[in-house]
mmCIF file of C-alpha atoms and ligand atoms in Angstrom:
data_model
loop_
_atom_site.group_PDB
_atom_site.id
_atom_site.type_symbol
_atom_site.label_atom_id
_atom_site.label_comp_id
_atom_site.label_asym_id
_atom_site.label_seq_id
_atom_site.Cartn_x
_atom_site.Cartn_y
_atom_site.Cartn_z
ATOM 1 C CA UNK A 1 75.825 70.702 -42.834
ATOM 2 C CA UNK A 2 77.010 67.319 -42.009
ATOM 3 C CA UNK A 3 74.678 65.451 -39.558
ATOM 4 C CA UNK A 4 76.376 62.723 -38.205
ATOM 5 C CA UNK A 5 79.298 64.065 -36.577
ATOM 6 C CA UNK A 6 78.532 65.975 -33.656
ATOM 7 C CA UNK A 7 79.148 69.996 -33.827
ATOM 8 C CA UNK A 8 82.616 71.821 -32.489
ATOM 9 C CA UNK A 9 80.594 74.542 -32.016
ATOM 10 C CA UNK A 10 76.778 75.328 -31.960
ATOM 11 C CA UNK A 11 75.195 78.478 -31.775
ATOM 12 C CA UNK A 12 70.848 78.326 -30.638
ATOM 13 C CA UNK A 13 68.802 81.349 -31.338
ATOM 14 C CA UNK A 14 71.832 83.668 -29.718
ATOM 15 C CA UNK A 15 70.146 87.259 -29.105
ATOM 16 C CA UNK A 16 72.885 89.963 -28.314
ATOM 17 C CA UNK A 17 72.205 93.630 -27.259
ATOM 18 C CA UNK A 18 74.438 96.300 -26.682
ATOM 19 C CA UNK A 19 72.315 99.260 -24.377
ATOM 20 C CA UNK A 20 68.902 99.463 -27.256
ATOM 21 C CA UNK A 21 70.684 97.887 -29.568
ATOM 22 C CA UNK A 22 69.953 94.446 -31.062
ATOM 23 C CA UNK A 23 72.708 93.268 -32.680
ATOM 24 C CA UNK A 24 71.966 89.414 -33.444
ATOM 25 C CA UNK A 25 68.286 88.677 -33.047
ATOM 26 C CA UNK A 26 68.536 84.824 -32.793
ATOM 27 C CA UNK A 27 71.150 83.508 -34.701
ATOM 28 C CA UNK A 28 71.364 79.931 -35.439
ATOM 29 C CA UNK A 29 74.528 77.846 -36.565
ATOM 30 C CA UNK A 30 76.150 74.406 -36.358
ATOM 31 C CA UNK A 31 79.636 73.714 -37.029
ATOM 32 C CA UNK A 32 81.342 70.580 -37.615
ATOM 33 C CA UNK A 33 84.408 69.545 -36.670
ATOM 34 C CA UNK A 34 87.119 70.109 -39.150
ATOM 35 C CA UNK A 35 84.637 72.537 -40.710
ATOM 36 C CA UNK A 36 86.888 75.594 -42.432
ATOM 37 C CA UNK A 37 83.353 77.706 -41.837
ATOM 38 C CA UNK A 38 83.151 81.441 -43.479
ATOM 39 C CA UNK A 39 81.196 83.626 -41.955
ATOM 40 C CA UNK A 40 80.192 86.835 -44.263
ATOM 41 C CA UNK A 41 78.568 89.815 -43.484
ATOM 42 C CA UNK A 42 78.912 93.634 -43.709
ATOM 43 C CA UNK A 43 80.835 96.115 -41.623
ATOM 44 C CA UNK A 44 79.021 95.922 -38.221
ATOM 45 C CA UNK A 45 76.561 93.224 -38.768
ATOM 46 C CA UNK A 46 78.072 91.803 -35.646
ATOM 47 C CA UNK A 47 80.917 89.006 -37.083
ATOM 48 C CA UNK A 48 83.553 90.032 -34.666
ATOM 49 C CA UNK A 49 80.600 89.560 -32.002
ATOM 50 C CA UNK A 50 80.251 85.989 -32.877
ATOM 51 C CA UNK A 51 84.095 85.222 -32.051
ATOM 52 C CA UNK A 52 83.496 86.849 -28.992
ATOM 53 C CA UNK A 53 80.614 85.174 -27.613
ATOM 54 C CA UNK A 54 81.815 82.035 -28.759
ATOM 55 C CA UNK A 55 85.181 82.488 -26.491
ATOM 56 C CA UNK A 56 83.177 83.547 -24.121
ATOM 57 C CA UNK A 57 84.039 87.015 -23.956
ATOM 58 C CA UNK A 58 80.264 87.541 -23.945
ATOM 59 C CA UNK A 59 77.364 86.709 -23.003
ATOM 60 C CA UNK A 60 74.558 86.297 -25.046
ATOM 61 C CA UNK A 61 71.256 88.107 -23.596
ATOM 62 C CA UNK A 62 69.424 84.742 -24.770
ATOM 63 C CA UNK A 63 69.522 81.713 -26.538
ATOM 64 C CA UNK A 64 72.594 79.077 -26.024
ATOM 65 C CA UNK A 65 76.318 78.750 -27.176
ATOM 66 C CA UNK A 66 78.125 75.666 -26.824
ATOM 67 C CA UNK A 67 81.625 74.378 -27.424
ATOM 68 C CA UNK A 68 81.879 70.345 -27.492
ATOM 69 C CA UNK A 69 78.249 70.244 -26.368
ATOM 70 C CA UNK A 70 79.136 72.507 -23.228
ATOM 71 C CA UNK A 71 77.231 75.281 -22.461
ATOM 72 C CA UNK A 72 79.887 78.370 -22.893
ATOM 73 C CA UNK A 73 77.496 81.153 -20.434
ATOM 74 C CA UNK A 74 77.449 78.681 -18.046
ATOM 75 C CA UNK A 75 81.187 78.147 -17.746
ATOM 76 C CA UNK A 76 82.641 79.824 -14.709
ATOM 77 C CA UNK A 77 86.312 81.263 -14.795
ATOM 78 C CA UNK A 78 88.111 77.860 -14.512
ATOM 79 C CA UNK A 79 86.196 76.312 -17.213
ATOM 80 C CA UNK A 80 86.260 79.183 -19.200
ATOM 81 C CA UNK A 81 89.897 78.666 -19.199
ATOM 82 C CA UNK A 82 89.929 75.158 -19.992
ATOM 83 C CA UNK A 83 87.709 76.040 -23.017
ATOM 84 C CA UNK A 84 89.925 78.727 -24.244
ATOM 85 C CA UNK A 85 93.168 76.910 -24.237
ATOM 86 C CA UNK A 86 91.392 74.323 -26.937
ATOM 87 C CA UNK A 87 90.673 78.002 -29.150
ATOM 88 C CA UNK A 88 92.956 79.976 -31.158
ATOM 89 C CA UNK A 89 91.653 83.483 -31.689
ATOM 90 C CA UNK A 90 93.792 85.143 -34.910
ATOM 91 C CA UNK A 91 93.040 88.629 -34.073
ATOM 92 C CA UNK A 92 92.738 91.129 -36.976
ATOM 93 C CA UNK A 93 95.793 93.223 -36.010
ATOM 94 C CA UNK A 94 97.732 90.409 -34.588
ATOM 95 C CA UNK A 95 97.506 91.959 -31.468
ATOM 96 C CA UNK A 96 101.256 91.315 -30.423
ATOM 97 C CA UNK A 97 102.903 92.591 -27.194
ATOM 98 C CA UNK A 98 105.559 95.178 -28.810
ATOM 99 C CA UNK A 99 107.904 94.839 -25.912
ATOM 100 C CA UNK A 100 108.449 91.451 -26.661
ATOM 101 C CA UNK A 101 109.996 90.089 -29.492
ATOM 102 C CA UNK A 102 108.183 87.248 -31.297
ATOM 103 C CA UNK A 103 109.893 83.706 -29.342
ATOM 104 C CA UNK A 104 108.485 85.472 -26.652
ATOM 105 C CA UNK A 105 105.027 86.874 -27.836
ATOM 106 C CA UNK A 106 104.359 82.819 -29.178
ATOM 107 C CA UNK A 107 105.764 81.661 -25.603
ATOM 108 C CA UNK A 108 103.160 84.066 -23.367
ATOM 109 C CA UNK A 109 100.108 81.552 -23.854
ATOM 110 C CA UNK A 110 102.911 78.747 -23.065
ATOM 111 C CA UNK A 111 104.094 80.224 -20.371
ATOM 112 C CA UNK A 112 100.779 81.212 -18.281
ATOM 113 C CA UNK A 113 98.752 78.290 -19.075
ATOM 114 C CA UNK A 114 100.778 75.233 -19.342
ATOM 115 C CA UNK A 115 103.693 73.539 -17.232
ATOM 116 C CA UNK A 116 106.027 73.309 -20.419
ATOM 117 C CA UNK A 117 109.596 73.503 -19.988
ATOM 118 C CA UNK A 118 111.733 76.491 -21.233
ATOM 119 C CA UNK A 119 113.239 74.022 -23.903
ATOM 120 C CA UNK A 120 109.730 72.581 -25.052
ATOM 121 C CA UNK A 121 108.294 75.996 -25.100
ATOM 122 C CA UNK A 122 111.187 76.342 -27.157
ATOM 123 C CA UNK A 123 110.154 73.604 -29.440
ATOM 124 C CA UNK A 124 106.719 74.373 -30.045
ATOM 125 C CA UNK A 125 107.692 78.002 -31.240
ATOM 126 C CA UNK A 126 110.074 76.888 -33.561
ATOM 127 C CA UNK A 127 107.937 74.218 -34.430
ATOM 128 C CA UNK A 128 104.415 76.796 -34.957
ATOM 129 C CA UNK A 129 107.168 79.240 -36.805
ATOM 130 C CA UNK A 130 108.100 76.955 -39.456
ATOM 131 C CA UNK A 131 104.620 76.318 -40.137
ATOM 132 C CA UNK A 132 103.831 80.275 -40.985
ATOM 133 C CA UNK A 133 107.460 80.085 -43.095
ATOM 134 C CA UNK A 134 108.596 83.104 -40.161
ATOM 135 C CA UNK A 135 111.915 81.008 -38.690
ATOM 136 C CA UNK A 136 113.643 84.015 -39.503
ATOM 137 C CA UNK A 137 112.066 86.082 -37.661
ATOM 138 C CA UNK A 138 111.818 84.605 -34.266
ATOM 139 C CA UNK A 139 114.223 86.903 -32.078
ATOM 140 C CA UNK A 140 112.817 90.149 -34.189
ATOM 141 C CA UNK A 141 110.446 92.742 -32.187
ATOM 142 C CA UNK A 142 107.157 93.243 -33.567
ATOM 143 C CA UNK A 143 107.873 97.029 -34.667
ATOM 144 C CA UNK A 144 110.072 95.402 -37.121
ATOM 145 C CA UNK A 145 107.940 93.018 -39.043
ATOM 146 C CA UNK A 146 105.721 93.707 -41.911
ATOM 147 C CA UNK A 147 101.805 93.776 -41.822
ATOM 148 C CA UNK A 148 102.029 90.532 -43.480
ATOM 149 C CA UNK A 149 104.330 89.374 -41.359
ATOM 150 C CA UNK A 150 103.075 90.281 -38.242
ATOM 151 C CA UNK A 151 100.098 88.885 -39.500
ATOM 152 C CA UNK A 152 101.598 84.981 -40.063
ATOM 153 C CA UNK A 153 102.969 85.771 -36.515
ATOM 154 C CA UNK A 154 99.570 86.669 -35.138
ATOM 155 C CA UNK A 155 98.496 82.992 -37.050
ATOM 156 C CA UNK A 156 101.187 81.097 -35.629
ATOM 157 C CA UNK A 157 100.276 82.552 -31.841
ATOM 158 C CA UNK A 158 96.848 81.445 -32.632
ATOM 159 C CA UNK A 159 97.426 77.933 -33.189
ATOM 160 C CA UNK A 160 100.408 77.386 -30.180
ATOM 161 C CA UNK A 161 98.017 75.416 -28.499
ATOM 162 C CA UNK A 162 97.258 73.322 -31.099
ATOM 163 C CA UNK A 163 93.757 74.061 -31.035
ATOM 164 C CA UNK A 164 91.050 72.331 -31.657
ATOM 165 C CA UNK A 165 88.963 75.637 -32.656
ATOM 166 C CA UNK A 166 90.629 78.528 -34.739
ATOM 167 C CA UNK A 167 88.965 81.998 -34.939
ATOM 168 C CA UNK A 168 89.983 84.116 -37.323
ATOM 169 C CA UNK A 169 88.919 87.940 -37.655
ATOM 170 C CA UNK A 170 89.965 89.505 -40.559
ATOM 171 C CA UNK A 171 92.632 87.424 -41.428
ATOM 172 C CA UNK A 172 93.157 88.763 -44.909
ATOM 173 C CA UNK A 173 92.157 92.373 -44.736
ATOM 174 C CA UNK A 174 94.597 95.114 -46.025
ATOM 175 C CA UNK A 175 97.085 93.070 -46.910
ATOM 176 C CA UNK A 176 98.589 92.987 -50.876
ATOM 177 C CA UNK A 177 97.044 89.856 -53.132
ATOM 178 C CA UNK A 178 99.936 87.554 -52.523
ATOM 179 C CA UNK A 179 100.434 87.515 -49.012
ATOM 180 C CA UNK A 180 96.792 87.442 -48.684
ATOM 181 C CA UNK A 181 97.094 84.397 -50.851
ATOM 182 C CA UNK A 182 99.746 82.839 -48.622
ATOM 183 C CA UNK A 183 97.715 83.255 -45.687
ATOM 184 C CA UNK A 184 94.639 81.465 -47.254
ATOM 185 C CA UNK A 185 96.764 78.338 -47.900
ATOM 186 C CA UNK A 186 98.244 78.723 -44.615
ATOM 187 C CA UNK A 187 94.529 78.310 -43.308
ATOM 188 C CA UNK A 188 93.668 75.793 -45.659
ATOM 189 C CA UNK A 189 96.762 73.930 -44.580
ATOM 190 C CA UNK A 190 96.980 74.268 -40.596
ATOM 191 C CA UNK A 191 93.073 73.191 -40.863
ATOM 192 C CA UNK A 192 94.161 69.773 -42.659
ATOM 193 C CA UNK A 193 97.864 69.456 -40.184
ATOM 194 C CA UNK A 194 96.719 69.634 -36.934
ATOM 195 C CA UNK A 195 92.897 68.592 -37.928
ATOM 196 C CA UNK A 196 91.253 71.483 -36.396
ATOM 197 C CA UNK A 197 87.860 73.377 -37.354
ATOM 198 C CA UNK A 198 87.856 76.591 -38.107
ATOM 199 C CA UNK A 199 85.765 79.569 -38.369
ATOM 200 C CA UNK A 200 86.776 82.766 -40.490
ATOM 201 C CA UNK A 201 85.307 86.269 -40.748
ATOM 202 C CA UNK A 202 86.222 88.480 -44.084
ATOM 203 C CA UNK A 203 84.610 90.074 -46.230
ATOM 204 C CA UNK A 204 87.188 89.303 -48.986
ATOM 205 C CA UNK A 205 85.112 87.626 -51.436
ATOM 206 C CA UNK A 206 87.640 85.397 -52.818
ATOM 207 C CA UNK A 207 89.587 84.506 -49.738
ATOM 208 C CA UNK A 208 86.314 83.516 -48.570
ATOM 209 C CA UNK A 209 85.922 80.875 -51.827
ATOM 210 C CA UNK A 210 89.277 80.257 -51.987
ATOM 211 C CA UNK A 211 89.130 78.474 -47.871
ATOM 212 C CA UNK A 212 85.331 77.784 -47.386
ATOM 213 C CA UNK A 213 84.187 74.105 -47.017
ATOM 214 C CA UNK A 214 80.417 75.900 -45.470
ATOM 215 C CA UNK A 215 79.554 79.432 -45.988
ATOM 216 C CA UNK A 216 77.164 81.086 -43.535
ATOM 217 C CA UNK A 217 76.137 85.007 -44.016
ATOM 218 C CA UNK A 218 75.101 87.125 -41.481
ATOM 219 C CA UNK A 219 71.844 90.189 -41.874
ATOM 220 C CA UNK A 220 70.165 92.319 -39.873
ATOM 221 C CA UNK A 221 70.945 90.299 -36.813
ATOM 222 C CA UNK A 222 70.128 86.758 -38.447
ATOM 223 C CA UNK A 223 71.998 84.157 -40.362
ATOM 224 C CA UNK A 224 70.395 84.236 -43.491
ATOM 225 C CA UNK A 225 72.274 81.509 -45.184
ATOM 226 C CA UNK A 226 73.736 78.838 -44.065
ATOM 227 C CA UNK A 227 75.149 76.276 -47.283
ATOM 228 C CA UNK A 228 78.167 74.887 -49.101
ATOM 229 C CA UNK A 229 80.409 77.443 -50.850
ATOM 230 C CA UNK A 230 78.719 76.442 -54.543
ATOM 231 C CA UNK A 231 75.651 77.018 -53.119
ATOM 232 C CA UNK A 232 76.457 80.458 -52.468
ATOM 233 C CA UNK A 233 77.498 81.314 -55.850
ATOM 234 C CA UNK A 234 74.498 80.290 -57.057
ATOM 235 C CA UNK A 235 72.543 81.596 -54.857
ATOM 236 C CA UNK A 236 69.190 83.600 -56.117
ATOM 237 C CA UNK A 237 68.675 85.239 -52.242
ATOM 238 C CA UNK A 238 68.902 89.249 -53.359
ATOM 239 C CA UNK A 239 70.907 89.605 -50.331
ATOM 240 C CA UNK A 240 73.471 87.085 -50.864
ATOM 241 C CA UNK A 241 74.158 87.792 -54.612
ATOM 242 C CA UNK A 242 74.136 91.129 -53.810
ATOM 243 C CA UNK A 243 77.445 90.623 -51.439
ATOM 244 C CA UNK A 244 79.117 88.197 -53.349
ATOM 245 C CA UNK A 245 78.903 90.640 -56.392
ATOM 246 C CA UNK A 246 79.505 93.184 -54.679
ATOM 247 C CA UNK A 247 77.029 95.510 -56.543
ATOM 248 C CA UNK A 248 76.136 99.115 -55.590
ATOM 249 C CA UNK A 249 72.323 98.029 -56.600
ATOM 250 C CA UNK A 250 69.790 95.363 -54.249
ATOM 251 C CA UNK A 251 68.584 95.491 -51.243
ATOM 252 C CA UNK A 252 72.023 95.741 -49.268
ATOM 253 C CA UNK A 253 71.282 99.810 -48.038
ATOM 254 C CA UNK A 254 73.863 101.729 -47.327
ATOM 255 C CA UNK A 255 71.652 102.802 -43.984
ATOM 256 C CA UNK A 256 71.675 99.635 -42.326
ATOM 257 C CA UNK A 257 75.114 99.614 -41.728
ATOM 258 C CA UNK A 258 76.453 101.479 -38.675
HETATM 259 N N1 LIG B 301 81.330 96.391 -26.625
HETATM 260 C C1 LIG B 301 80.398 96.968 -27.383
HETATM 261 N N2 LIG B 301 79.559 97.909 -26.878
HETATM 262 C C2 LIG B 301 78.596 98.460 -27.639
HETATM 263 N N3 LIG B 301 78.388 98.177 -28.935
HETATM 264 C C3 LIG B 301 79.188 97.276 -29.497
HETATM 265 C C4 LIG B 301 80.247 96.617 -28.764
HETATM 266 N N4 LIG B 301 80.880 95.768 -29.596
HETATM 267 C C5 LIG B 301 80.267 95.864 -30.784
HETATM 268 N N5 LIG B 301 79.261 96.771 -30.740
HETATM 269 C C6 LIG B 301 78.337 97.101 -31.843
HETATM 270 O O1 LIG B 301 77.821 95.892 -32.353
HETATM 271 C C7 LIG B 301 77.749 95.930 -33.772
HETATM 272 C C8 LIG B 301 78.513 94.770 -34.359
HETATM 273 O O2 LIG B 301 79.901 94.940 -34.123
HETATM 274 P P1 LIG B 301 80.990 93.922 -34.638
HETATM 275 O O3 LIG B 301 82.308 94.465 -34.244
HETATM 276 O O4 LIG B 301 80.641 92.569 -34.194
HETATM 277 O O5 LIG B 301 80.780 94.047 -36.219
HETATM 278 P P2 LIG B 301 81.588 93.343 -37.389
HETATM 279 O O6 LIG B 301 80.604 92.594 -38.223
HETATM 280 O O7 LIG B 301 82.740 92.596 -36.822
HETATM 281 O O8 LIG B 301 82.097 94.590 -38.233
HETATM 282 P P3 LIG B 301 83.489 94.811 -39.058
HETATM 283 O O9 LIG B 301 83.322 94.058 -40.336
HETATM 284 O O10 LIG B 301 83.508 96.289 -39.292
HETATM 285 O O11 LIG B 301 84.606 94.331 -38.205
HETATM 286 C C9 LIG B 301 78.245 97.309 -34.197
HETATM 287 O O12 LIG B 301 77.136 98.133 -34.366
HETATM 288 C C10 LIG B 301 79.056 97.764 -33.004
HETATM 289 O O13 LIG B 301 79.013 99.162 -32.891
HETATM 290 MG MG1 LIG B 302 84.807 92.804 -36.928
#
């Protein structure tokens, strides 16, 4: 990965155990700023984990996260806060409040954490809804929005506060070819408008081509590579091919997932 520039995010030897189990056994990662970084891995190799340690959500049971070279388990509450008004989290279900309608589900973060006025609040929703082409939908209630749509909603939440970090979880999965499509330039595009770096979990093999400028895969509790999207494709680790294929045969077993 790019040297010179210092890292958003950086992840050192990050161990992470739920009761006896390990789930990442020292996992090591840099990521650059403006970085649109894809992080693959199977069902349960701990992805979703990642997001949450780097919000700080977690904490790791050893080795070091840090966010703009600041330690994130050392953070107490008010930092914390500070730190996680400069991340969007895009939530696999969108995660919306269903008794309010969407001005008001985009407003919430506005709202609690800033001093905005009602009429810049106001702004800034419009403003974030025109980006996810949802203008239409801003005085609807969640219940009556599509997956898809609920989905661009849960992206245009994510990015209120004009992050500088964007997490997405999923943000593809289940969702038909084309809207999946729209949502991967919407990624590609928010990443390049308001210049922010970005880190997305999928497993959809050509969402993850389509938006990756690094690639970084995740097995058996370790990154196990860590290069530039071509690289991937080309890549002779059994592991790695194995995923990207998608083939039934290597050394991917069906018992190591949980
Ligand atoms: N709060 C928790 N308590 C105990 N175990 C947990 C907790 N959260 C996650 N795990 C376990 O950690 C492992 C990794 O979970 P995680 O949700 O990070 O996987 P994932 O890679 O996001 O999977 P998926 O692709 O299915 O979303 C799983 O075995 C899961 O059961
Ligand atoms: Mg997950």
């Amino acid at each position: 990965m790019n040297e010179t520039s210092k890292p958003v995010v950086e992840l050192r030897d990050v161990r992470l155990r739920f009761d006896s189990k390990e789930v990442l056994e020292g996992v090591t990662l840099s990521v650059p700023p403006q970085a649109r970084l894809v992080v693959l891995g199977q069902s349960g190799s701990g992805k979703s984990t990642l997001l949450r340690l780097i919000m700080g959500l977690l904490k790791p049971s050893g080795g070091e996260v840090t966010f703009n070279n600041l330690k994130v388990s050392r953070m107490g509450r008010l930092r914390l806060n500070r730190m996680r008004r400069k991340i969007g989290m895009v939530y696999q279900y969108s995660a919306l409040i269903s008794s309010l309608n969407v001005r008001d589900n985009l407003a919430l973060p506005l709202e609690e954490l800033t001093t905005k006025s009602r009429s810049e609040i106001d702004r800034l929703v419009d403003e974030k809804l025109a980006l996810v082409g949802m203008s239409d939908a801003r005085d609807k209630m969640p219940a009556e929005l599509s997956g898809g749509m609920r989905k661009r909603i849960g992206l245009a939440r994510g990015i209120i506060m004009d992050p500088e970090l964007i997490l997405y979880d999923e943000p593809t999965a289940g969702l038909d070819p084309v809207i999946s499509a729209v949502i991967d330039e919407l990624i590609i595009s928010l990443s390049e408008k308001i210049g922010a770096t970005s880190i997305v979990v999928t497993h959809e093999m050509g969402s993850a081509f389509k938006v990756a400028t690094h690639m970084a895969m995740l097995y058996k509790g370790r990154i196990i590579a860590d290069d530039t999207p071509e690289a991937f494709k080309a890549s002779t680790d059994p592991v790695v091919a194995q995923f990207i294929a998608g083939d039934t045969q290597g050394p991917i077993l069906q018992s190591s997932q949980s």
